[in-house]
Coordinates of C-alpha atoms in Angstrom, one line a residue:
X318 CA -24.8 108.0 -47.3
X319 CA -22.5 105.0 -48.8
X320 CA -18.8 104.9 -47.5
X321 CA -16.8 107.2 -48.9
X322 CA -15.2 106.4 -52.3
X323 CA -11.7 105.7 -53.7
X324 CA -10.7 109.6 -54.3
X325 CA -7.4 110.5 -55.1
X326 CA 2.6 109.7 -57.0
X327 CA 9.5 107.3 -58.1
X328 CA 12.0 108.5 -56.2
X329 CA 11.1 112.3 -55.7
X330 CA 10.2 114.1 -52.1
X331 CA 6.4 115.8 -53.6
X332 CA 5.4 118.7 -51.8
X333 CA 2.2 121.1 -52.4
X334 CA 3.2 124.3 -51.5
X335 CA 2.1 127.9 -51.1
X336 CA 0.8 130.6 -53.4
X337 CA 2.2 133.9 -53.2
X338 CA 0.1 137.0 -53.8
X339 CA 2.7 138.4 -55.5
X340 CA 1.1 138.5 -58.5
X341 CA -2.5 140.8 -59.2
X342 CA -4.3 137.2 -60.6
X343 CA -2.9 135.5 -57.2
X344 CA -5.6 136.4 -54.0
X345 CA -4.5 133.9 -51.2
X346 CA -2.1 133.4 -49.1
X347 CA 1.0 133.6 -47.0
X348 CA 4.0 133.8 -48.7
X349 CA 5.9 130.4 -49.1
X350 CA 3.5 128.5 -46.4
X351 CA 2.1 125.0 -47.3
X352 CA -1.7 125.0 -48.9
X353 CA -1.1 128.6 -48.5
X354 CA -4.9 129.1 -50.5
X355 CA -6.6 127.5 -47.2
X356 CA -8.7 125.2 -47.0
X357 CA -11.8 126.2 -48.2
X358 CA -13.6 126.3 -50.7
X359 CA -12.8 129.6 -53.7
X360 CA -14.5 133.0 -52.5
X361 CA -17.2 133.5 -55.7
X362 CA -15.0 135.3 -58.7
X363 CA -12.2 133.4 -57.8
X364 CA -11.0 130.0 -58.2
X365 CA -8.5 127.8 -56.6
X366 CA -5.3 126.8 -59.4
X367 CA -3.3 123.6 -59.0
X368 CA 0.2 123.7 -61.1
X369 CA 2.3 120.3 -61.7
X370 CA 5.6 120.2 -63.6
X371 CA 6.5 116.4 -64.2
X372 CA 9.0 115.3 -66.2
X373 CA 7.8 112.5 -68.1
X374 CA 7.7 108.5 -68.3
X375 CA 9.3 108.9 -72.0
X376 CA 11.4 111.2 -71.3
X377 CA 13.8 112.9 -68.6
X378 CA 14.8 115.6 -70.4
X379 CA 12.6 118.1 -70.6
X380 CA 8.8 118.7 -67.9
X381 CA 5.1 119.8 -69.2
X382 CA 3.0 122.1 -67.4
X383 CA -0.2 121.2 -66.4
X384 CA -2.5 123.1 -64.6
X385 CA -5.9 122.2 -62.3
X386 CA -8.8 123.5 -61.1
X387 CA -9.5 120.6 -58.6
X388 CA -6.5 119.0 -57.8
X389 CA -7.4 115.8 -60.0
X390 CA -8.9 116.5 -63.8
X391 CA -4.7 117.8 -64.8
X392 CA -5.1 119.2 -68.1
X393 CA -1.7 120.5 -70.3
X394 CA -0.1 124.4 -69.7
X395 CA 3.3 123.9 -71.6
X396 CA 4.7 120.9 -73.3
X397 CA 8.1 120.2 -73.5
X398 CA 8.1 124.2 -71.2
X399 CA 11.3 123.9 -69.8
X400 CA 15.1 121.5 -71.5
X401 CA 18.1 122.3 -69.5
X402 CA 21.0 122.9 -70.7
X403 CA 23.0 120.2 -69.8
X404 CA 22.3 116.7 -68.3
X405 CA 18.6 115.7 -67.4
X406 CA 15.4 116.7 -65.6
X407 CA 14.2 114.4 -63.2
X408 CA 12.6 115.0 -60.1
X409 CA 11.2 118.4 -60.2
X410 CA 9.5 119.9 -57.3
X411 CA 7.9 123.2 -57.8
X412 CA 7.3 126.3 -55.1
X413 CA 6.2 130.3 -55.9
X414 CA 9.1 132.2 -54.0
X415 CA 8.2 135.7 -52.4
X416 CA 9.8 137.6 -55.1
X417 CA 6.6 136.3 -57.3
X418 CA 8.5 133.8 -59.6
X419 CA 8.3 129.7 -59.7
X420 CA 11.5 127.9 -58.8
X421 CA 12.1 124.4 -59.5
X422 CA 14.8 122.1 -58.2
X423 CA 15.7 118.6 -59.9
X424 CA 17.7 116.1 -60.1
X425 CA 20.3 116.4 -62.7
X426 CA 21.1 113.0 -64.1
X427 CA 19.5 109.9 -65.2
X428 CA 19.4 107.3 -62.1
X429 CA 22.0 105.1 -63.6
X430 CA 24.7 107.7 -63.4
X431 CA 26.4 109.5 -60.5
X432 CA 24.4 112.7 -60.1
X433 CA 26.6 115.2 -57.7
X434 CA 24.3 117.9 -58.0
X435 CA 21.1 119.5 -58.1
X436 CA 19.3 121.9 -61.1
X437 CA 17.6 125.5 -60.4
X438 CA 15.5 127.1 -63.0
X439 CA 13.1 129.9 -62.0
X440 CA 9.6 131.2 -64.1
X441 CA 7.3 134.5 -63.6
X442 CA 4.8 132.8 -65.2
X443 CA 5.4 128.9 -65.3
X444 CA 5.0 128.6 -68.9
X445 CA 8.6 130.3 -69.7
X446 CA 11.8 128.7 -67.7
X447 CA 15.1 130.2 -67.4
X448 CA 18.1 128.0 -65.8
X449 CA 19.6 130.0 -62.8
X450 CA 22.8 126.9 -62.0
X451 CA 23.6 123.7 -60.9
X452 CA 24.6 123.3 -57.1
X453 CA 27.1 120.9 -55.9
X454 CA 25.1 118.7 -52.8
X455 CA 28.8 119.1 -50.2
X456 CA 28.7 116.0 -48.7
X457 CA 32.0 114.2 -48.7
X458 CA 32.0 110.8 -50.7
X459 CA 28.8 112.3 -52.3
X460 CA 27.5 109.5 -55.2
X461 CA 23.9 110.3 -55.9
X462 CA 21.5 113.9 -55.3
X463 CA 18.2 112.6 -55.7
X464 CA 14.7 114.3 -55.7
X465 CA 15.7 117.5 -54.1
X466 CA 12.5 118.9 -52.7
X467 CA 11.2 121.9 -51.7
X468 CA 10.0 122.9 -47.8
X469 CA 8.8 126.4 -46.7
X470 CA 8.7 126.5 -42.8
X471 CA 6.2 128.8 -40.8
X472 CA 9.1 131.2 -40.4
X473 CA 9.1 131.6 -43.9
X474 CA 12.9 129.8 -43.8
X475 CA 12.9 128.2 -47.3
X476 CA 14.6 124.9 -47.4
X477 CA 15.2 121.2 -49.5
X478 CA 15.7 118.2 -48.3
X479 CA 17.6 115.7 -50.4
X480 CA 17.7 111.9 -50.5
X481 CA 21.4 111.0 -50.9
X482 CA 23.7 108.1 -51.5
X483 CA 28.0 108.1 -50.7
X484 CA 30.6 105.8 -52.8
X485 CA 30.8 103.6 -50.2
X486 CA 27.1 102.3 -51.0
X487 CA 25.7 104.2 -53.9
X488 CA 21.9 102.3 -53.4
X489 CA 21.5 103.8 -50.3
X490 CA 20.0 107.2 -49.6
X491 CA 19.9 109.3 -46.3
X492 CA 17.2 112.2 -46.6
X493 CA 19.4 115.6 -46.1
X494 CA 18.2 119.3 -45.2
X495 CA 19.6 122.7 -47.0
X496 CA 18.8 125.5 -45.6
X497 CA 18.4 128.4 -47.8
X498 CA 21.2 131.4 -46.3
X499 CA 20.0 134.4 -49.2
X500 CA 16.5 135.6 -50.5
X501 CA 17.9 134.9 -53.6
X502 CA 17.6 130.9 -53.5
X503 CA 21.6 130.8 -54.1
X504 CA 23.4 129.9 -51.5
X505 CA 23.1 126.9 -49.5
X506 CA 23.9 125.3 -45.5
X507 CA 25.7 122.5 -45.2
X508 CA 23.6 119.3 -45.5
X509 CA 22.0 117.9 -42.1
X510 CA 21.3 114.3 -41.3
X511 CA 17.2 114.3 -40.7
X512 CA 17.6 111.9 -37.7
X513 CA 15.1 108.9 -36.8
X514 CA 14.3 108.6 -40.2
X515 CA 17.7 106.6 -41.1
X516 CA 19.6 105.2 -43.8
X517 CA 17.5 103.3 -47.3
X518 CA 14.7 106.1 -47.3
X519 CA 14.8 107.8 -50.4
X520 CA 12.2 110.6 -51.7
X521 CA 11.0 112.5 -48.1
X522 CA 7.7 114.8 -48.1
X523 CA 7.1 116.6 -44.8
X524 CA 4.4 119.3 -44.2
X525 CA 3.7 120.9 -41.1
X526 CA 0.2 121.3 -39.4
X527 CA 0.9 123.3 -36.1
X528 CA 3.8 122.5 -34.5
X529 CA 4.0 119.0 -35.8
X530 CA 6.6 118.3 -38.8
X531 CA 5.3 115.2 -40.9
X532 CA 7.2 112.6 -43.0
X533 CA 6.2 111.3 -45.6
X534 CA 9.6 108.6 -46.3
X535 CA 9.4 105.5 -49.2
X536 CA 11.4 102.8 -47.4
X537 CA 13.7 101.7 -50.0
X538 CA 13.8 97.9 -48.7
X539 CA 10.2 97.3 -48.7
X540 CA 9.0 99.9 -51.2
X541 CA 6.5 101.1 -49.1
X542 CA 5.7 104.7 -48.2
X543 CA 6.1 105.3 -44.1
X544 CA 5.2 108.1 -41.7
X545 CA 6.9 110.1 -39.3
X546 CA 6.1 112.7 -37.2
X547 CA 8.6 115.1 -35.0
X548 CA 8.5 118.2 -33.0
X549 CA 11.7 119.5 -35.2
X550 CA 12.5 119.7 -38.8
X551 CA 15.9 118.3 -38.4
X552 CA 14.1 115.3 -36.1
X553 CA 14.4 113.1 -34.0
X554 CA 11.1 111.5 -36.1
X555 CA 10.0 108.7 -35.0
X556 CA 8.8 106.2 -37.3
X557 CA 4.7 105.7 -36.5
X558 CA 3.6 104.0 -39.3
X559 CA 5.0 101.0 -41.7
X560 CA 4.0 98.8 -44.3
X561 CA 0.9 98.3 -45.8
X562 CA -0.4 101.1 -43.4
X563 CA -2.5 103.4 -45.6
X564 CA -3.8 100.8 -47.8
X565 CA -1.7 102.2 -50.8
X566 CA 0.2 99.2 -51.3
X567 CA 4.3 98.9 -52.2
X568 CA 5.7 99.7 -55.8
X569 CA 5.0 103.3 -54.1
X570 CA 7.8 106.4 -54.0
X571 CA 7.1 110.0 -54.8
X572 CA 5.1 110.7 -52.2
X573 CA 3.3 114.5 -52.3
X574 CA 0.6 116.3 -49.9
X575 CA -1.7 118.9 -50.7
X576 CA -4.5 120.6 -48.6
X577 CA -7.8 120.7 -50.8
X578 CA -10.6 123.2 -50.3
X579 CA -12.6 120.7 -47.9
X580 CA -10.2 120.7 -45.9
X581 CA -8.9 117.5 -46.6
X582 CA -5.4 116.0 -47.4
X583 CA -3.9 114.3 -50.8
X584 CA -1.4 112.6 -51.3
X585 CA -0.2 112.1 -54.5
X586 CA 2.7 109.3 -55.4
X587 CA 4.8 107.0 -58.1
X588 CA 3.0 103.6 -58.4
X589 CA 6.0 102.8 -61.0
X590 CA 5.6 99.2 -60.0
X591 CA 1.8 99.3 -62.1
X592 CA 2.6 102.5 -64.4
X593 CA -0.1 104.4 -63.2
X594 CA -0.2 107.7 -60.8
X595 CA -2.7 107.9 -57.7
X596 CA -4.2 109.9 -55.4
X597 CA -5.6 109.4 -51.9
X598 CA -7.4 111.7 -49.3
X599 CA -7.1 111.7 -45.6
X600 CA -9.4 113.7 -42.8
X601 CA -8.2 112.6 -39.6
X602 CA -4.7 114.2 -40.0
X603 CA -3.1 110.8 -41.9
X604 CA -5.0 108.5 -39.8
X605 CA -6.4 106.9 -42.7
X606 CA -6.9 107.3 -46.5
X607 CA -8.7 106.6 -49.0
X608 CA -8.9 104.0 -51.9
X609 CA -5.9 105.3 -54.4
X610 CA -7.1 105.7 -57.4
X611 CA -5.4 106.6 -60.5
X612 CA -5.5 110.2 -61.7
X613 CA -7.4 110.1 -65.1
X614 CA -5.2 111.7 -68.0
X615 CA -2.1 111.8 -66.8
X616 CA -1.7 108.7 -64.6
X617 CA 1.2 107.0 -67.1
X618 CA 2.4 109.9 -68.9
X619 CA 3.7 111.9 -65.9
X620 CA 6.0 111.2 -63.5
X621 CA 7.6 112.6 -60.2
X622 CA 5.6 116.3 -60.0
X623 CA 5.1 118.9 -57.0
X624 CA 2.2 120.8 -56.6
X625 CA 1.9 125.0 -56.0
X626 CA -1.7 125.8 -55.0
X627 CA -3.2 129.2 -55.7
X628 CA -6.4 131.2 -55.2
X629 CA -6.7 133.0 -58.6
X630 CA -9.1 136.0 -59.4
X631 CA -11.3 135.4 -62.1
X632 CA -13.3 132.5 -61.2
X633 CA -16.9 131.4 -62.0
X634 CA -19.7 133.0 -59.9
X635 CA -23.1 132.6 -58.8
X636 CA -25.5 135.3 -56.5
X637 CA -26.7 134.0 -53.0
X638 CA -30.2 134.1 -52.4
X639 CA -31.4 134.5 -55.7
X640 CA -33.9 132.4 -57.8
X641 CA -32.0 130.1 -60.8
X642 CA -32.9 127.5 -63.4
X643 CA -29.8 125.6 -64.6
X644 CA -29.4 124.5 -68.7
X645 CA -27.4 121.7 -69.8
X646 CA -24.5 123.0 -71.7
X647 CA -24.3 120.1 -74.4
X648 CA -27.9 119.9 -74.2
X649 CA -29.4 123.4 -74.1
X650 CA -33.2 122.4 -74.4
X651 CA -33.1 120.2 -70.9
X652 CA -33.0 122.0 -67.8
X653 CA -32.7 120.7 -63.9
X654 CA -35.7 119.6 -63.1
X655 CA -37.1 117.6 -59.4
X656 CA -39.3 114.6 -60.4
X657 CA -40.6 112.8 -57.2
X658 CA -37.4 114.3 -55.3
X659 CA -34.7 113.2 -57.8
X660 CA -33.3 116.0 -59.8
X661 CA -33.3 114.7 -63.6
X662 CA -32.9 116.8 -67.2
X663 CA -35.7 116.7 -68.9
X664 CA -36.8 119.3 -71.9
X665 CA -38.4 122.2 -70.3
X666 CA -39.6 125.0 -72.7
X667 CA -41.7 128.4 -72.4
X668 CA -44.8 125.7 -73.4
X669 CA -44.3 123.4 -70.0
X670 CA -46.8 123.9 -67.3
X671 CA -46.7 125.9 -64.6
X672 CA -45.8 122.9 -62.0
X673 CA -42.9 121.8 -64.4
X674 CA -41.6 125.2 -64.4
X675 CA -41.8 125.5 -60.6
X676 CA -39.9 122.1 -60.0
X677 CA -37.1 124.0 -62.5
X678 CA -36.6 126.6 -60.5
X679 CA -34.3 126.7 -57.4
X680 CA -32.6 129.3 -54.7
X681 CA -28.7 129.5 -54.8
X682 CA -27.0 130.4 -51.3
X683 CA -24.5 129.9 -49.3
X684 CA -22.6 126.3 -49.2
X685 CA -24.3 124.8 -45.6
X686 CA -20.6 123.2 -45.2
X687 CA -18.7 126.4 -46.6
X688 CA -20.2 129.5 -47.2
X689 CA -18.5 129.8 -50.2
X690 CA -19.4 126.8 -51.5
X691 CA -23.0 126.8 -52.5
X692 CA -26.3 124.7 -52.1
X693 CA -29.7 124.7 -53.8
X694 CA -32.9 124.7 -52.2
X695 CA -36.0 124.3 -54.0
X696 CA -39.6 125.5 -52.8
X697 CA -40.4 123.1 -50.6
X698 CA -37.5 124.5 -48.1
X699 CA -35.3 120.6 -49.4
X700 CA -31.7 121.1 -50.5
X701 CA -29.8 119.0 -53.0
X702 CA -28.1 116.6 -51.9
X703 CA -25.8 113.2 -53.2
X704 CA -26.7 109.6 -51.8
X705 CA -25.9 106.4 -53.5
X706 CA -24.5 109.2 -55.8
X707 CA -27.7 110.3 -56.9
X708 CA -28.6 113.8 -57.0
X709 CA -32.0 113.9 -55.1
X710 CA -33.7 117.1 -52.7
X711 CA -34.4 116.0 -48.7
X712 CA -35.0 117.9 -45.7
X713 CA -32.0 119.6 -43.7
X714 CA -32.0 116.9 -41.2
X715 CA -28.8 119.2 -39.6
X716 CA -26.2 116.9 -39.4
X717 CA -22.3 117.5 -40.9
X718 CA -22.8 114.5 -43.3
X719 CA -26.0 116.3 -45.2
X720 CA -24.0 119.9 -44.8
X721 CA -21.2 118.3 -46.9
X722 CA -23.9 116.4 -49.1
X723 CA -25.8 119.5 -49.7
X724 CA -22.6 122.1 -50.9
X725 CA -20.9 122.0 -53.8
X726 CA -18.3 124.1 -54.7
X727 CA -18.2 126.0 -58.4
X728 CA -15.3 125.4 -60.9
X729 CA -15.3 126.9 -64.2
X730 CA -17.4 125.2 -67.0
X731 CA -16.7 124.1 -70.6
X732 CA -18.9 126.7 -72.2
X733 CA -19.4 130.6 -71.5
X734 CA -21.3 131.0 -68.5
X735 CA -21.1 127.7 -67.4
X736 CA -20.3 126.0 -64.1
X737 CA -19.5 122.5 -62.8
X738 CA -20.3 121.7 -59.7
X739 CA -17.7 119.3 -57.6
X740 CA -19.3 117.4 -54.5
X741 CA -17.6 119.2 -51.1
X742 CA -17.1 115.8 -49.3
X743 CA -15.9 114.1 -52.6
X744 CA -13.7 115.7 -53.9
X745 CA -12.6 115.3 -58.0
X746 CA -16.8 114.2 -57.9
X747 CA -18.8 116.4 -60.1
X748 CA -22.8 116.7 -60.7
X749 CA -23.4 115.1 -64.5
X750 CA -25.8 114.1 -66.6
X751 CA -25.9 110.5 -67.7
X752 CA -29.3 109.2 -69.1
X753 CA -30.8 112.7 -68.2
X754 CA -30.2 111.9 -64.7
X755 CA -28.4 113.7 -62.7
X756 CA -25.6 111.9 -60.5
X757 CA -22.8 112.7 -58.8
X758 CA -19.5 111.0 -60.2
X759 CA -16.1 110.7 -60.4
X760 CA -14.1 112.8 -63.0
X761 CA -12.3 110.4 -66.2
X762 CA -10.6 113.8 -67.5
X763 CA -12.5 113.4 -70.9
X764 CA -14.3 116.1 -72.6
X765 CA -17.5 114.8 -72.6
X766 CA -17.5 114.7 -68.8
X767 CA -16.8 117.9 -68.9
X768 CA -19.4 119.1 -71.0
X769 CA -21.5 116.4 -69.2
X770 CA -21.0 117.8 -66.0
X771 CA -21.3 122.1 -67.2
X772 CA -24.3 124.0 -66.6
X773 CA -25.5 127.5 -67.7
X774 CA -27.6 129.2 -64.9
X775 CA -30.2 131.2 -66.8
X776 CA -33.6 133.6 -65.5
X777 CA -35.8 131.6 -63.3
X778 CA -38.9 129.6 -65.3
X779 CA -40.8 131.2 -62.4

């Protein structure tokens, strides 16, 4: 294989928080915990759903709602979904709480103005939002309370991390932690500074893995996102990586992490210096990261979002251990067909030879790397996999790399009954046809790409 390609969020902490089972459509998982939709492909007939609620580069008075099934290609669910009754909405952070409602907390004023409150709103459906209240952050001499970020601990306790400055130096921010003192999220403890991260850090985003808290604050002097760990939520944190340690560059802010279906972690961050919104992935507990890539479609439009991941009903289904043929959704006479080990998309019809029909027939089996995904086997027992981003058939060599190369996650296609096949180990990359060849390519967020990567499973030719 070629090296892993780039797979890929100013002042916000972002956090991928959990989906809850309170709604009939939500299938996974533990109430309030990060990545509750689990680090596995969605079960057959289910789907992963990522929701973001960003304010806009052109307007900090409202937020849009977008959703995605792969954490790469976000589509507009509703524009101007929530406008507060007064002031602004910036840096909106979102969770789905144990009561089944979605909650946002947000910065209530522009960056130029003093801002001593954080706002709250909620929704039952992610589309219609109701203002709840503004909460005054009780810090003596407070000048600004920015980028409030939800954090739900493994014991179910709900917290907000908020970056605060005081009137003696209004541009030096320190991260503080507040804990909800009632289930309705209407009462909060006094803020406590996070020990070890220190002043002049903003947008501190925290995830917990096992017993360790992992923090991603932005250093306001260097403009780099740093990395720190602690054994307690309030610290003391030890800053372990500084400078351009992850290869993301400077003038980056608003980090937010979410667990992907293949077990990796994705960070989103705002490249406010160049106007793009980026993502980057890690598979070794944050030691190394893929090269950052701009999010398609919403990069340059969306600002400061957080991510809610859920597993929902109504996703694509494909029976295992049965033979199928696969027709292009936008070229209905063309089918997958193996030609000298490579997968192409020629015309196949009732007049095609028996050999041509056999080469266009495949057995669908459980994914080699994840049984909730799928793999495809030809008549000779070889498996469809990607190599140099070309789709081809090879014998299983028993390695984990081969298993991942040969596993695909089902995503909903563009036509009725159509399915898209996302690469298991290259998230955001799909089997798609180009010049009638099947390749694994990164989604560019266009309708044409979605069409070219959609295929309809049909009765096998042989």
